[in-house]
PDB file of C-alpha atoms in Angstrom:
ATOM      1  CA  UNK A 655      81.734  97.525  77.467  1.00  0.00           C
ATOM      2  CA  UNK A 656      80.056  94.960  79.089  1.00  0.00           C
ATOM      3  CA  UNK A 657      82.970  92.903  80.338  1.00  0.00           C
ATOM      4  CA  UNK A 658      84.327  96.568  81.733  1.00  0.00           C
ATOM      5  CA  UNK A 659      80.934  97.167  83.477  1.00  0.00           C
ATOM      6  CA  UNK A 660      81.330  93.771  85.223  1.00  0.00           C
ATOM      7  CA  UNK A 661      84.124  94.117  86.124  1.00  0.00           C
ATOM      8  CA  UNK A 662      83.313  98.142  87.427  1.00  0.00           C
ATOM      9  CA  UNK A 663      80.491  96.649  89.039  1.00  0.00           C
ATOM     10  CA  UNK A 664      82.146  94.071  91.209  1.00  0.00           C
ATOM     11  CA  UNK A 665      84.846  96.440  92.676  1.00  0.00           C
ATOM     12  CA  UNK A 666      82.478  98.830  93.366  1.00  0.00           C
ATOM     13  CA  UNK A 667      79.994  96.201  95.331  1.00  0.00           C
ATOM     14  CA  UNK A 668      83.409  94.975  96.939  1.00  0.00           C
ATOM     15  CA  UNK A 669      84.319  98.545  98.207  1.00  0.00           C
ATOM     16  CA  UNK A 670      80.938  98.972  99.075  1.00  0.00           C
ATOM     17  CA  UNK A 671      80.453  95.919 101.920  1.00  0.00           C
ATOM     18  CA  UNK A 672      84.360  97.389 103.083  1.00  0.00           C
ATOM     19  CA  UNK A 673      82.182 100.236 103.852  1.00  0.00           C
ATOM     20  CA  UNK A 674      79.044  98.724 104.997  1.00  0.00           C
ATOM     21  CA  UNK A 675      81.367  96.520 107.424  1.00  0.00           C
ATOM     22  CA  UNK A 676      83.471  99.520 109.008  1.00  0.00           C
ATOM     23  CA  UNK A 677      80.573 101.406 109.489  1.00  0.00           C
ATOM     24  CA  UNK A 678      78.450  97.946 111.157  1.00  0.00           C
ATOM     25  CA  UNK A 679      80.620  98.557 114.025  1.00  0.00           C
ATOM     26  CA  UNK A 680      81.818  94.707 114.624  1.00  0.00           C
ATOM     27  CA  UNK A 681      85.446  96.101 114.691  1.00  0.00           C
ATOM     28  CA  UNK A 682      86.814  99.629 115.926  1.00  0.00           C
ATOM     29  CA  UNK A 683      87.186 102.112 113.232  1.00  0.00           C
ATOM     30  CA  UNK A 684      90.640 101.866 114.018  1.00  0.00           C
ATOM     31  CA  UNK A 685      91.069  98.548 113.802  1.00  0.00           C
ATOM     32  CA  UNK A 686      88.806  98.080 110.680  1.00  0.00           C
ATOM     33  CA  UNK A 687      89.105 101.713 108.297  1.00  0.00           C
ATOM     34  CA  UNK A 688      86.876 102.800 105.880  1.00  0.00           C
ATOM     35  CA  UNK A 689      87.878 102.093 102.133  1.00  0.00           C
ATOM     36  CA  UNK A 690      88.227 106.066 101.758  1.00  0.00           C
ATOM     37  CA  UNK A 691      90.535 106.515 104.488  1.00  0.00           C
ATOM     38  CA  UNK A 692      92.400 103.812 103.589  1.00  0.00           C
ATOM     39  CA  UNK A 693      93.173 105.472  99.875  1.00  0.00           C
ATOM     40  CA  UNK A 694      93.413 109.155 101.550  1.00  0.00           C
ATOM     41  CA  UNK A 695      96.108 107.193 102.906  1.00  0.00           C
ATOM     42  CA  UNK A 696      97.356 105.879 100.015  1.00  0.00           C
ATOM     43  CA  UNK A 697      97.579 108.847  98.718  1.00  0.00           C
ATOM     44  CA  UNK A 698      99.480 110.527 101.143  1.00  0.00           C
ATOM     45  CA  UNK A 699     102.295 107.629 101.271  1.00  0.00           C
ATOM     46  CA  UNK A 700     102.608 108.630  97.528  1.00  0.00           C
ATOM     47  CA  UNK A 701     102.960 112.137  97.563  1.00  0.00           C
ATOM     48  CA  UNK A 702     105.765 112.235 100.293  1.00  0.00           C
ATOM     49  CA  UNK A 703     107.335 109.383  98.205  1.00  0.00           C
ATOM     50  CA  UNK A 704     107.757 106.946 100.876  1.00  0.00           C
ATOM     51  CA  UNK A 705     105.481 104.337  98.947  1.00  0.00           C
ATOM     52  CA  UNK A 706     107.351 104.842  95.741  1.00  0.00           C
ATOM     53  CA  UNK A 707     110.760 104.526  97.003  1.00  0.00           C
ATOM     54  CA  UNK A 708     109.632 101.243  99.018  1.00  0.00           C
ATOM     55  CA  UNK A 709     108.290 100.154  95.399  1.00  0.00           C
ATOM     56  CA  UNK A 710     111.369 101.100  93.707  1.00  0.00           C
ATOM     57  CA  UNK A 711     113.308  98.846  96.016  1.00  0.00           C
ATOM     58  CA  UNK A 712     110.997  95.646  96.444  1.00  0.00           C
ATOM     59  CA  UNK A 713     110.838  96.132  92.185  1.00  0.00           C
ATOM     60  CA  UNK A 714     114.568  95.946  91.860  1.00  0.00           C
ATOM     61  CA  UNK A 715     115.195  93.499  94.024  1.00  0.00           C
ATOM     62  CA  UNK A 716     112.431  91.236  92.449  1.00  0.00           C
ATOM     63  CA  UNK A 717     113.508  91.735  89.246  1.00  0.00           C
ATOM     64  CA  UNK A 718     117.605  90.703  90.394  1.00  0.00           C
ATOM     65  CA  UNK A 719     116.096  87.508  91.800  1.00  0.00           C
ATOM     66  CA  UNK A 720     113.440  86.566  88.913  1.00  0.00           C
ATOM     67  CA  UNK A 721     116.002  87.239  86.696  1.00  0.00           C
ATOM     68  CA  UNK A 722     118.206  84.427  88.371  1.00  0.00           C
ATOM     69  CA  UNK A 723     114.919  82.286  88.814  1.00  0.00           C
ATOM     70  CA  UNK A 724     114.596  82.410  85.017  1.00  0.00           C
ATOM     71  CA  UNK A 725     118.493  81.661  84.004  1.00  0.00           C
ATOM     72  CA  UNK A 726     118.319  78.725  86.112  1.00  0.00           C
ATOM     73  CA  UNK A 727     114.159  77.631  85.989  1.00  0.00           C
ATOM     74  CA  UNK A 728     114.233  77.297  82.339  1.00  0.00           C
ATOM     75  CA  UNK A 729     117.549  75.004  81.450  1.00  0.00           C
ATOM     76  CA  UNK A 730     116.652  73.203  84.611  1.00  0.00           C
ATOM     77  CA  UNK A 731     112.980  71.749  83.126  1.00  0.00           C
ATOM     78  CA  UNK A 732     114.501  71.216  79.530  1.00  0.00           C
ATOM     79  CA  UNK A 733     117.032  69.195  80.920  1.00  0.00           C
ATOM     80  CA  UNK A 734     114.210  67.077  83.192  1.00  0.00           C
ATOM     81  CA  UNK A 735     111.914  66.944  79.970  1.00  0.00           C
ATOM     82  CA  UNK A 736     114.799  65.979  77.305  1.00  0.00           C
ATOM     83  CA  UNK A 737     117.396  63.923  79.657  1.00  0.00           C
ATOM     84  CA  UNK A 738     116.572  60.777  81.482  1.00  0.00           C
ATOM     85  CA  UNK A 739     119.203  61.005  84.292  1.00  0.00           C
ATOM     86  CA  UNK A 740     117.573  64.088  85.291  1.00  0.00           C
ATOM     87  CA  UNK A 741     113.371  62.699  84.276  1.00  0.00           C
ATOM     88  CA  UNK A 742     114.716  59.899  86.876  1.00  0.00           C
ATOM     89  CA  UNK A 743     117.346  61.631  89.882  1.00  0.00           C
ATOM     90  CA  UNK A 744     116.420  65.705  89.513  1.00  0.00           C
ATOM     91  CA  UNK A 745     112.912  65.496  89.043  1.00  0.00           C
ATOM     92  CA  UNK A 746     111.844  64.093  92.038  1.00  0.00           C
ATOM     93  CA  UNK A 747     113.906  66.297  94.217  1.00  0.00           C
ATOM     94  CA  UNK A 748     112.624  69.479  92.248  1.00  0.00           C
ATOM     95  CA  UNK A 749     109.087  68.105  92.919  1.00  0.00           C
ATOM     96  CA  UNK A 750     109.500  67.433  97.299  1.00  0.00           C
ATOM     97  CA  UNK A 751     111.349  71.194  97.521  1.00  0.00           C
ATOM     98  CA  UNK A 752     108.685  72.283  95.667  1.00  0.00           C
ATOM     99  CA  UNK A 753     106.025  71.318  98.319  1.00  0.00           C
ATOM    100  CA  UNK A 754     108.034  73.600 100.678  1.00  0.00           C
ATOM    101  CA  UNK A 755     106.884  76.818 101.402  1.00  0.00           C
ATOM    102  CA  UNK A 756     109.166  79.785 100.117  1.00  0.00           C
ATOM    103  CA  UNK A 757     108.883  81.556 103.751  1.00  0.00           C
ATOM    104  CA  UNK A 758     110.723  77.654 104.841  1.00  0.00           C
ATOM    105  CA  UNK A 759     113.881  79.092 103.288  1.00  0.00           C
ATOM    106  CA  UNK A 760     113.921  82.417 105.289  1.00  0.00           C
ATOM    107  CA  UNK A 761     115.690  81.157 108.746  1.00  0.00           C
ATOM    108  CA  UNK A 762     118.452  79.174 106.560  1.00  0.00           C
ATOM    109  CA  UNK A 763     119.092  82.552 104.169  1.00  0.00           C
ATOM    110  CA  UNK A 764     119.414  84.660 107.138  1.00  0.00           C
ATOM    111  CA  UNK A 765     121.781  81.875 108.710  1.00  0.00           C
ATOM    112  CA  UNK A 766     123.821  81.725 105.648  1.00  0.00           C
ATOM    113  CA  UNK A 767     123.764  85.340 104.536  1.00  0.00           C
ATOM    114  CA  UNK A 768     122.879  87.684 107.208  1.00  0.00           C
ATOM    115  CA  UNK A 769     120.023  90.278 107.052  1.00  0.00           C
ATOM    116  CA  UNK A 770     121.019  91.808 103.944  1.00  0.00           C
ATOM    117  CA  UNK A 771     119.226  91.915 100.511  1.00  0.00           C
ATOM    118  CA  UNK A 772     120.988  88.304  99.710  1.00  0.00           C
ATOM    119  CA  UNK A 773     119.042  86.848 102.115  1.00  0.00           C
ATOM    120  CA  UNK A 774     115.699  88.013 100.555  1.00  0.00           C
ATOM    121  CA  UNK A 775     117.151  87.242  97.040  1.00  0.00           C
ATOM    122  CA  UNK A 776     118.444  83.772  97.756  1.00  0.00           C
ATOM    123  CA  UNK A 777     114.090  83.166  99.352  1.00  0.00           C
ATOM    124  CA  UNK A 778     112.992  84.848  96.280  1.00  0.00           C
ATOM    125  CA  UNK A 779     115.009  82.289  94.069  1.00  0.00           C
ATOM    126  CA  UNK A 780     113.677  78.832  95.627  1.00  0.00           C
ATOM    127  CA  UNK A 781     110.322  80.291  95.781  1.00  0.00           C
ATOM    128  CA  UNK A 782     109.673  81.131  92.258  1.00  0.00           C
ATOM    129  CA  UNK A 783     112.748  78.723  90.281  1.00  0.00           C
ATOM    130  CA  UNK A 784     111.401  75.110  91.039  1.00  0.00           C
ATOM    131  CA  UNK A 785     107.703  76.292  89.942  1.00  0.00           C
ATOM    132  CA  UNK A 786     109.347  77.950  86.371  1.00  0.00           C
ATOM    133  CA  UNK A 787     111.332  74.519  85.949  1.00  0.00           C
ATOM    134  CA  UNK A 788     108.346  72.061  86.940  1.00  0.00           C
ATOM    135  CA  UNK A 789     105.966  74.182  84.047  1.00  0.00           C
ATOM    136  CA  UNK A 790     108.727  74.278  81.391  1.00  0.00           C
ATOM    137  CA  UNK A 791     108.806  70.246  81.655  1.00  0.00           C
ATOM    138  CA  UNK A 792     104.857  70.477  81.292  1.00  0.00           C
ATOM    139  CA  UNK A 793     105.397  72.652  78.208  1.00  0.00           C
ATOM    140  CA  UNK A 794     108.123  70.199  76.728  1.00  0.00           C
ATOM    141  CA  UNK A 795     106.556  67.425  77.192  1.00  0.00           C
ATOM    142  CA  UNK A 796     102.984  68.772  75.614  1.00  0.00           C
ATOM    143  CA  UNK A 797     104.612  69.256  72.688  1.00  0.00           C
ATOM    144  CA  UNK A 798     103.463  67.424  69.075  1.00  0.00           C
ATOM    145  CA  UNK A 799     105.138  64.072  69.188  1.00  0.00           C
ATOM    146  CA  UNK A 800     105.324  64.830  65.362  1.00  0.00           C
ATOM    147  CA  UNK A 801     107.062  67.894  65.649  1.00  0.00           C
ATOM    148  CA  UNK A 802     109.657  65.946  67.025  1.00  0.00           C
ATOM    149  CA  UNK A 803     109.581  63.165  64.217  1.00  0.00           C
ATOM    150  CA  UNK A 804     109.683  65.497  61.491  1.00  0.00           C
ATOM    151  CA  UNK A 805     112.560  67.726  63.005  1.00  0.00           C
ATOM    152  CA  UNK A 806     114.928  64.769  62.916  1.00  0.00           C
ATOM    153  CA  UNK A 807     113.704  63.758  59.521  1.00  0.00           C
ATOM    154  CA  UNK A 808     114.506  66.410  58.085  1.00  0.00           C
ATOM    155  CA  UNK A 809     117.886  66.309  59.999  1.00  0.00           C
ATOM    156  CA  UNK A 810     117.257  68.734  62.569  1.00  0.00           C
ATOM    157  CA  UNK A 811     119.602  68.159  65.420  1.00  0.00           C
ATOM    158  CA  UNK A 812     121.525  69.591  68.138  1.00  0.00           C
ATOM    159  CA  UNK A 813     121.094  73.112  68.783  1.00  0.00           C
ATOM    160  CA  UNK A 814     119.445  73.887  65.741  1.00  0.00           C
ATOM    161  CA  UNK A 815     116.613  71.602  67.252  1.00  0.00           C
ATOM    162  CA  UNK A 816     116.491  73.087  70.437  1.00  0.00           C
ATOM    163  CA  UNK A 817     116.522  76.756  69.309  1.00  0.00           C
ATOM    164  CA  UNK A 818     114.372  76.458  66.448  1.00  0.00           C
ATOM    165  CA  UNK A 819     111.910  73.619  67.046  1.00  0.00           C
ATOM    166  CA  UNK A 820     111.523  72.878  70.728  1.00  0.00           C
ATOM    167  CA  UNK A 821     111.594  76.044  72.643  1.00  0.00           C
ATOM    168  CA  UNK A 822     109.330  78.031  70.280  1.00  0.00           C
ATOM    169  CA  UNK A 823     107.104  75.291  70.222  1.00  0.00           C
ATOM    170  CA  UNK A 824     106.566  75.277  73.733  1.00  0.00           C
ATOM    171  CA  UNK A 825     107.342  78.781  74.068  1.00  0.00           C
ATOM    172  CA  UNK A 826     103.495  79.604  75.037  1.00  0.00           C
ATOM    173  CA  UNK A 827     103.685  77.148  78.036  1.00  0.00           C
ATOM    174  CA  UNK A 828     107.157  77.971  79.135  1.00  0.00           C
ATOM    175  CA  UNK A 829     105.436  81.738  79.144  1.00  0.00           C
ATOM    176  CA  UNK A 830     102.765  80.469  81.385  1.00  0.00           C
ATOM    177  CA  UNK A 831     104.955  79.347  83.414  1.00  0.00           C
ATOM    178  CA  UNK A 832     106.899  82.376  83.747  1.00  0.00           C
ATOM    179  CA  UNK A 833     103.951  84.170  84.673  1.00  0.00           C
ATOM    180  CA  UNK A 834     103.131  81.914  87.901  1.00  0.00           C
ATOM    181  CA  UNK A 835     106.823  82.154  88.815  1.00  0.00           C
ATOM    182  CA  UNK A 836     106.917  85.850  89.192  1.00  0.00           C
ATOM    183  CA  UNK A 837     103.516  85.486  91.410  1.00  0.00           C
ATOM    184  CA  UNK A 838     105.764  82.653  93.747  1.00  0.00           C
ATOM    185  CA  UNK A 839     108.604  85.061  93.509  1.00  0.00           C
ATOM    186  CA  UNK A 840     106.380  88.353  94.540  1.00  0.00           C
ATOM    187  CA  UNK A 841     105.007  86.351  97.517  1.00  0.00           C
ATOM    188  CA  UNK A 842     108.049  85.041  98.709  1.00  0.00           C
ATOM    189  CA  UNK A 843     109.799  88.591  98.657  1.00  0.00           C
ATOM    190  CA  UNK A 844     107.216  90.146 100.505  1.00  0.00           C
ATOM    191  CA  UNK A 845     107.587  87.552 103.304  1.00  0.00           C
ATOM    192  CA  UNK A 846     111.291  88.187 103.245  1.00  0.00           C
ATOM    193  CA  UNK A 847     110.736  92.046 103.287  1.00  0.00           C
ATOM    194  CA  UNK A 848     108.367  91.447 106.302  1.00  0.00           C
ATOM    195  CA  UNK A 849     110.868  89.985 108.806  1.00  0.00           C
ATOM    196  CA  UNK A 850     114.004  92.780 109.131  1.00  0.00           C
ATOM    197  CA  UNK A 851     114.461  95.926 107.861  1.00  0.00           C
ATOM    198  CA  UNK A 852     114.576  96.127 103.745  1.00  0.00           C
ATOM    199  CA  UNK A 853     113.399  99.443 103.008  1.00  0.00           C
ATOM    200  CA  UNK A 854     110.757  97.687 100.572  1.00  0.00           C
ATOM    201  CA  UNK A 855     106.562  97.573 101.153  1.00  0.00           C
ATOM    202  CA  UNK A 856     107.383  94.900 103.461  1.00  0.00           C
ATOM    203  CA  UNK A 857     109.175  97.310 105.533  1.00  0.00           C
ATOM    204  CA  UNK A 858     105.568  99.819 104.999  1.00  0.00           C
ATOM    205  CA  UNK A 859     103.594  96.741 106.756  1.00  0.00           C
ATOM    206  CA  UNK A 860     105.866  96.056 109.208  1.00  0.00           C
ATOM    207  CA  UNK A 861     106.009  99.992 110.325  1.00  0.00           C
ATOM    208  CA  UNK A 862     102.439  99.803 110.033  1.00  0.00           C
ATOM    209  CA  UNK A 863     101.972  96.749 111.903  1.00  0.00           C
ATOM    210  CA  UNK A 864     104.546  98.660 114.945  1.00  0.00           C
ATOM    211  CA  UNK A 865     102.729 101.866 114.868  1.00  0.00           C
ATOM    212  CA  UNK A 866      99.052 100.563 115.347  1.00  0.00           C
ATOM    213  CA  UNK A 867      98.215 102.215 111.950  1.00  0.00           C
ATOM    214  CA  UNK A 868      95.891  99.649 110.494  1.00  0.00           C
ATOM    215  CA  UNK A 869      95.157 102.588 107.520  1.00  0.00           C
ATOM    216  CA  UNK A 870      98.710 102.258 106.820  1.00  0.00           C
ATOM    217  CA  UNK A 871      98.482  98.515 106.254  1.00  0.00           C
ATOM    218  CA  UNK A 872      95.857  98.208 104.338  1.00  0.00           C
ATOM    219  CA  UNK A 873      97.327 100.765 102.009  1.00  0.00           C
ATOM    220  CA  UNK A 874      99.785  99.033 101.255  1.00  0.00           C
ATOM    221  CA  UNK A 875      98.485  96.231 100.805  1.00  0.00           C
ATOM    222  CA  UNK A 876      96.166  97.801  98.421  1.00  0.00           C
ATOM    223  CA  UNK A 877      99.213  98.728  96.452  1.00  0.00           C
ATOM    224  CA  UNK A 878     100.838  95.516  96.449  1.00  0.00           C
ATOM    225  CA  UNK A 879      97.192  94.215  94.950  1.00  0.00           C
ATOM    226  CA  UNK A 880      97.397  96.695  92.393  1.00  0.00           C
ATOM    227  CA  UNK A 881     101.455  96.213  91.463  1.00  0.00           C
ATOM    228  CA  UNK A 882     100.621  92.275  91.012  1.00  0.00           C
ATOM    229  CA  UNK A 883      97.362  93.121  88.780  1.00  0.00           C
ATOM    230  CA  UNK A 884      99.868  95.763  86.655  1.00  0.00           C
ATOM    231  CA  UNK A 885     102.227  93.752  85.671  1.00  0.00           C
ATOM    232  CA  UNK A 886      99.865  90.453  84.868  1.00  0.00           C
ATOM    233  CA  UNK A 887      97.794  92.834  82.673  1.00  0.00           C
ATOM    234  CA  UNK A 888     100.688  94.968  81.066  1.00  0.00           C
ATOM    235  CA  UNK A 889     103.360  92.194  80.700  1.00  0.00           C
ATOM    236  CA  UNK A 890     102.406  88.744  81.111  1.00  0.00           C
ATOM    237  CA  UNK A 891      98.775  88.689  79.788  1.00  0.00           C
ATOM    238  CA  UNK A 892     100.159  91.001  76.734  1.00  0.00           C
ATOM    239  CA  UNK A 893     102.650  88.572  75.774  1.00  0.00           C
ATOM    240  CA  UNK A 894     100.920  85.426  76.239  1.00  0.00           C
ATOM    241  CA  UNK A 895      97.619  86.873  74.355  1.00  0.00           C
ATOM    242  CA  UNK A 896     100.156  87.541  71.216  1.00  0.00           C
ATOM    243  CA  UNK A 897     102.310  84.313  71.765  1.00  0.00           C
ATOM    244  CA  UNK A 898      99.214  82.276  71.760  1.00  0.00           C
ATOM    245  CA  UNK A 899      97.358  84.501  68.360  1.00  0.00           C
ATOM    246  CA  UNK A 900     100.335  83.566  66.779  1.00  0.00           C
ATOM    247  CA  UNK A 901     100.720  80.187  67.587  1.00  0.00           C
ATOM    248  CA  UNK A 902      97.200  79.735  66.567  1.00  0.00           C
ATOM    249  CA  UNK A 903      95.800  78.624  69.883  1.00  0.00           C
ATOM    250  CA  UNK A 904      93.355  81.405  70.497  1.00  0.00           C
ATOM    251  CA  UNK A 905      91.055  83.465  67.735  1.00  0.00           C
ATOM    252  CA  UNK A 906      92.988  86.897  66.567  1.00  0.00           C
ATOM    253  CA  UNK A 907      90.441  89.641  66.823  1.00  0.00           C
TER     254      UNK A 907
END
């Protein structure tokens, strides 16, 4: 109860200065809403079902590229952690493009694809693959060096190592890691949404942004904040809270 009364406490105090700063008068009320007409708004966008549909489609398309991110991420840091040639030639190549900013991608995608969804999938990918590989090479390599040892002395090799010693093992990391991947790849498809037509929340700000309707924005931006905290609570934190209970690396309750 007391965690939830923090936590109560500080959205409420946060809502409250939005208030106490629209009302100050430093910015137009048009410029600078209330937090009630930003939610009436909100609202509104959800009952006609133009902020579900623009969910629906920013959702799908996320999922098709963190999907992809995943496939390729997760091979990718096992073969930097377990394989010299790519420890010594891949890793420092996956390291400088990861210093580049997802957005960075946009004006090659739309070079090489067009303005179509590939485009937004192909920024998606690069923003959210090279952070999933780099933390699954961190999970590897923080592994037991005995767990290793007594794997091959007990003639544990091949597959059978990989499948059944070395990715549970560092499944809890490699989870981790998953989890900061899909916040690369929900940034970086917003940014590609932002920039042509894509029928996503992207395309909510930038109608917002066009019509002067500064409520409109900050709705859904509001939603975006709460789609991002939904799916770390539901999904990521749920699995990693069990993942780690199990693997003994937290208290069970």
């Amino acid at each position: 109860m007391l965690k939830w009364a923090q936590k109560l406490g500080m959205i409420a105090l946060l809502f409250a200065l939005w208030q106490g700063l629209s009302r100050s008068g430093v910015w137009n009320r048009h410029l600078f809403p209330g937090p009630l007409e930003v939610v009436q708004t909100l609202i509104a966008m959800a009952r006609d079902g133009q902020l579900g549909g623009a969910t629906l489609r920013s959702l799908g398309r996320l999922t098709h590229a963190y999907v992809m991110s995943v496939g390729i991420g997760v091979p990718l840091g096992l073969c930097i952690a377990r394989l010299s040639f790519f420890r010594n030639a891949v890793k420092p190549v996956v390291m400088g493009l990861q210093a580049l900013p997802s957005i960075c991608w946009l004006p090659l995608a739309l070079l090489w694809f067009g303005l179509n969804d590939s485009a937004i999938l192909f920024v998606v990918v690069m923003g959210s693959v090279l952070g999933i590989a780099i933390a699954t090479e961190d999970a590897v390599n923080g592994l037991d060096p005995q767990l290793a040892r007594v794997a091959s002395t007990l003639g544990v090799r091949g597959l059978r190592f990989y499948f059944g010693v070395l990715l549970p093992g560092a499944l809890p990391g490699i989870v981790t890691g998953l989890k900061l991947g899909w916040s690369f790849a929900w940034r970086a498809l917003l940014a590609g949404e932002l920039l042509f037509v894509s029928g996503g929340l992207g395309q909510l700000l930038t109608m917002g942004r066009e019509l002067m309707d500064v409520s409109q924005v900050m709705a859904v931006m509001l939603a975006i904040i709460l789609i991002g905290i939904t799916v770390d609570r539901v999904l990521f934190q749920t699995v990693e809270t069990r993942l780690r209970r199990r693997w003994g690396l937290t208290a069970s309750v």
